[in-house]
Coordinates of C-alpha atoms in Angstrom, one line a residue:
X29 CA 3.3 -8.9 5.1
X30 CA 4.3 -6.8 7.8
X31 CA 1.1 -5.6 9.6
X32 CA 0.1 -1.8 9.4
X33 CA -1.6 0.0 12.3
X34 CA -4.2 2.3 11.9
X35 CA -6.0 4.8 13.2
X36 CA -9.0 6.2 12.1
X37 CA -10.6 9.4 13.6
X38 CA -13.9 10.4 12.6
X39 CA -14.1 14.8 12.1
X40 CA -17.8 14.7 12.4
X41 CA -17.4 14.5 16.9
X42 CA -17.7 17.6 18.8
X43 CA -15.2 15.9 21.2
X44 CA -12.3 15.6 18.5
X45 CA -10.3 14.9 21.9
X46 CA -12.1 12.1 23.1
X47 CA -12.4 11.0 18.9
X48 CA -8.6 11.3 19.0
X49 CA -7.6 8.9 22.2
X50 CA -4.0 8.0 22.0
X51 CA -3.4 4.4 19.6
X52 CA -2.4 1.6 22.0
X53 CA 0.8 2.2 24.2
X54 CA 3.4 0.3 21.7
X55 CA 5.0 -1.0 24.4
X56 CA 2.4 -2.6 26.3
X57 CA 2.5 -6.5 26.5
X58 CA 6.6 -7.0 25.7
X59 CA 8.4 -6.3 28.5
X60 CA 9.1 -2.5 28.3
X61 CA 11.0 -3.2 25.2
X62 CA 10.4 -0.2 22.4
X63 CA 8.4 -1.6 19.0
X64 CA 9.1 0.3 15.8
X65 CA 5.3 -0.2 13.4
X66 CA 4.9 2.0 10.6
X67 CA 1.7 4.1 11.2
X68 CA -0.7 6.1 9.2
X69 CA -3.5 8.0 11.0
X70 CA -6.9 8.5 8.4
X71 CA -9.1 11.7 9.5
X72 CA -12.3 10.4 8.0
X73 CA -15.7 12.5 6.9
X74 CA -13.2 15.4 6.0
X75 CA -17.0 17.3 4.6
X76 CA -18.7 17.4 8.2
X77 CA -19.5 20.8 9.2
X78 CA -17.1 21.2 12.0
X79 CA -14.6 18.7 10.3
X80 CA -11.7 21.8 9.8
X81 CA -11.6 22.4 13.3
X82 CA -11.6 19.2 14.6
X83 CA -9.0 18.1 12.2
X84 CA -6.4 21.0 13.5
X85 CA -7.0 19.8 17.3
X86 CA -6.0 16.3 15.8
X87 CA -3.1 17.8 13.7
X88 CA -1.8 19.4 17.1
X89 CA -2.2 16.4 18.9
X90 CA -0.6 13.8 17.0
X91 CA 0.6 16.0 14.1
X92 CA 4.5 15.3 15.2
X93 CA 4.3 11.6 15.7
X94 CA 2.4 10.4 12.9
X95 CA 1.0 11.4 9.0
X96 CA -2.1 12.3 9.0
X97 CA -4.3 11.9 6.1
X98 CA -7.7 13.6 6.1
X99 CA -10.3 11.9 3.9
X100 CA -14.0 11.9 3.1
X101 CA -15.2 8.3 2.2
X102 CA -18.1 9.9 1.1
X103 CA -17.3 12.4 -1.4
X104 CA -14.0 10.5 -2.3
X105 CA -11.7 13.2 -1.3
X106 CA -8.3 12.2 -0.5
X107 CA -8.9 8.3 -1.2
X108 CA -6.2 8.2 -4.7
X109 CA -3.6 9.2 -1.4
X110 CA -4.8 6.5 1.0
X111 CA -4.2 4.0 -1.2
X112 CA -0.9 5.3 -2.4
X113 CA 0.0 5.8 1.4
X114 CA -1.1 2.0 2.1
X115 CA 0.7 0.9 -1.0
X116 CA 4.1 3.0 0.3
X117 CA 4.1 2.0 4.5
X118 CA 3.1 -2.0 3.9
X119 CA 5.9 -1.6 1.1
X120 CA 4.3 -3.3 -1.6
X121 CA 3.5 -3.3 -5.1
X122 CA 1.6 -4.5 -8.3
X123 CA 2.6 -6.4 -10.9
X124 CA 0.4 -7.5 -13.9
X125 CA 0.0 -10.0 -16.1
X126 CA -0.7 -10.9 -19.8
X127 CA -0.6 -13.5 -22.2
X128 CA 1.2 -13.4 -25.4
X129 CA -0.3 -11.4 -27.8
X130 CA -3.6 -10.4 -25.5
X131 CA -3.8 -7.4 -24.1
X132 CA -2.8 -7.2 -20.1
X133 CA -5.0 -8.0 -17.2
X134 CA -5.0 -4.7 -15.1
X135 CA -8.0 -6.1 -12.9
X136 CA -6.5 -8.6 -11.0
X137 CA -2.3 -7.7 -10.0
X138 CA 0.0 -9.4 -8.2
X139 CA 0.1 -7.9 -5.1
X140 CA 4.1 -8.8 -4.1
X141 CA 6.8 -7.1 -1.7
X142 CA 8.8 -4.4 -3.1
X143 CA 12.1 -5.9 -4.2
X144 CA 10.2 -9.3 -5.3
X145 CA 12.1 -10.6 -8.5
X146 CA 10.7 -11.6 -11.6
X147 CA 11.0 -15.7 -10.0
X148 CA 9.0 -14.5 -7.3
X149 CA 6.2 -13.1 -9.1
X150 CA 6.0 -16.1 -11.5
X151 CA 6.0 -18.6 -7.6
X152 CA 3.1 -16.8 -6.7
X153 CA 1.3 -17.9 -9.7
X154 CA 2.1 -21.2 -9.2
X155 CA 5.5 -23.5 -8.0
X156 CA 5.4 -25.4 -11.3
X157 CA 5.2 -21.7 -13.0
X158 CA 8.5 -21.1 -11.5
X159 CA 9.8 -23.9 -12.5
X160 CA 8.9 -24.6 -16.0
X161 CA 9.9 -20.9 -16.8
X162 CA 11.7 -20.8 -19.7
X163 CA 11.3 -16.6 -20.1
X164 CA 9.4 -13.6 -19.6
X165 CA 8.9 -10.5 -21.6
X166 CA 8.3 -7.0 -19.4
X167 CA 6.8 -3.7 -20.0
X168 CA 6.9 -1.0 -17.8
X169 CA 8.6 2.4 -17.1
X170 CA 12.3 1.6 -16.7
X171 CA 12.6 -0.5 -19.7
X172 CA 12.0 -1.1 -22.8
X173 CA 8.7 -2.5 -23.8
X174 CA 8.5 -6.2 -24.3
X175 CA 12.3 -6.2 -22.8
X176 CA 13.3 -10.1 -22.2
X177 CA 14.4 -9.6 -18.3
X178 CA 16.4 -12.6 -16.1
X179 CA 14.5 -14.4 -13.7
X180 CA 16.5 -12.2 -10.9
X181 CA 14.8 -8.7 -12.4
X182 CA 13.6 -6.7 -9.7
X183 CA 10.2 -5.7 -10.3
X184 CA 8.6 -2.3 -9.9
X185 CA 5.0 -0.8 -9.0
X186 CA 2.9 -1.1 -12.4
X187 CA 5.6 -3.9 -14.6
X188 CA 3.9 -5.9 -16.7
X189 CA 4.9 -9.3 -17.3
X190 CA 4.3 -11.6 -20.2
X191 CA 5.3 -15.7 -19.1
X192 CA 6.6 -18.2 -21.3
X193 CA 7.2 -21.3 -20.3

């Protein structure tokens, strides 16, 4: 997977200047040449006292070259979007499991690249997975449930697949 750069700023500093130093200079180290990286910059400890104005000098620093996400690790306040953020900029997505008749395992996904196929999903369980695939049965919100899909289906964020081999 493509790697994501971060930035995290803590809102707690007196000096959100200083807290806010520039990210690395994406050009630095190849020849001049201009890198494209998908960025997301976290505001952490969004319920320090002085966190709200600390978090608009960051906004009007960087506001207009990258999202900013405030948070609050500690009282769990804007972590549902981080992840969803994470999920969205490394372009990637989940894909469960389940065996026939059982129930589906929701604790332990598939984490694929958008756009993976149905083959995909069933190579990263295993090559011989792949290959001894006979068909697969797939719930989830664009299709029917239990649907029998091609090996070529494009999977989505959430599917649910059901192997047979």
């Amino acid at each position: 997977l493509d790697l994501l750069d971060q930035a995290r700023i803590d809102l707690v500093r007196d000096d959100a200047r200083a807290a806010a130093a520039a990210p690395p200079d994406e050009t630095a180290g190849d020849g001049g040449r201009r890198v494209a990286r998908r960025a997301l910059l976290v505001a952490n400890k969004l319920d320090a006292p002085n966190a709200a104005g600390n978090l608009e000098v960051v906004e009007d620093l960087y506001g207009k070259r990258f999202t900013i996400l405030p948070v609050s690790a500690s009282m769990e306040t804007g972590l549902d979007e981080l992840r969803a953020q994470m999920f969205r900029l490394l372009h990637v997505i989940r894909v469960y499991t389940k065996a026939p008749g059982q129930k589906p395992n929701l604790n332990t996904p598939l984490i694929m690249r958008r756009g993976g196929t149905l083959l995909d999903a069933a190579r990263e369980i295993h090559k011989d997975f792949a290959h001894n695939l006979k068909f697969a049965r797939l719930w989830g919100a664009r299709v029917y449930d239990g649907l029998m899909v091609p090996r070529e289906h494009v999977l989505e964020d959430g599917d649910v697949l059901e192997f047979h081999l």
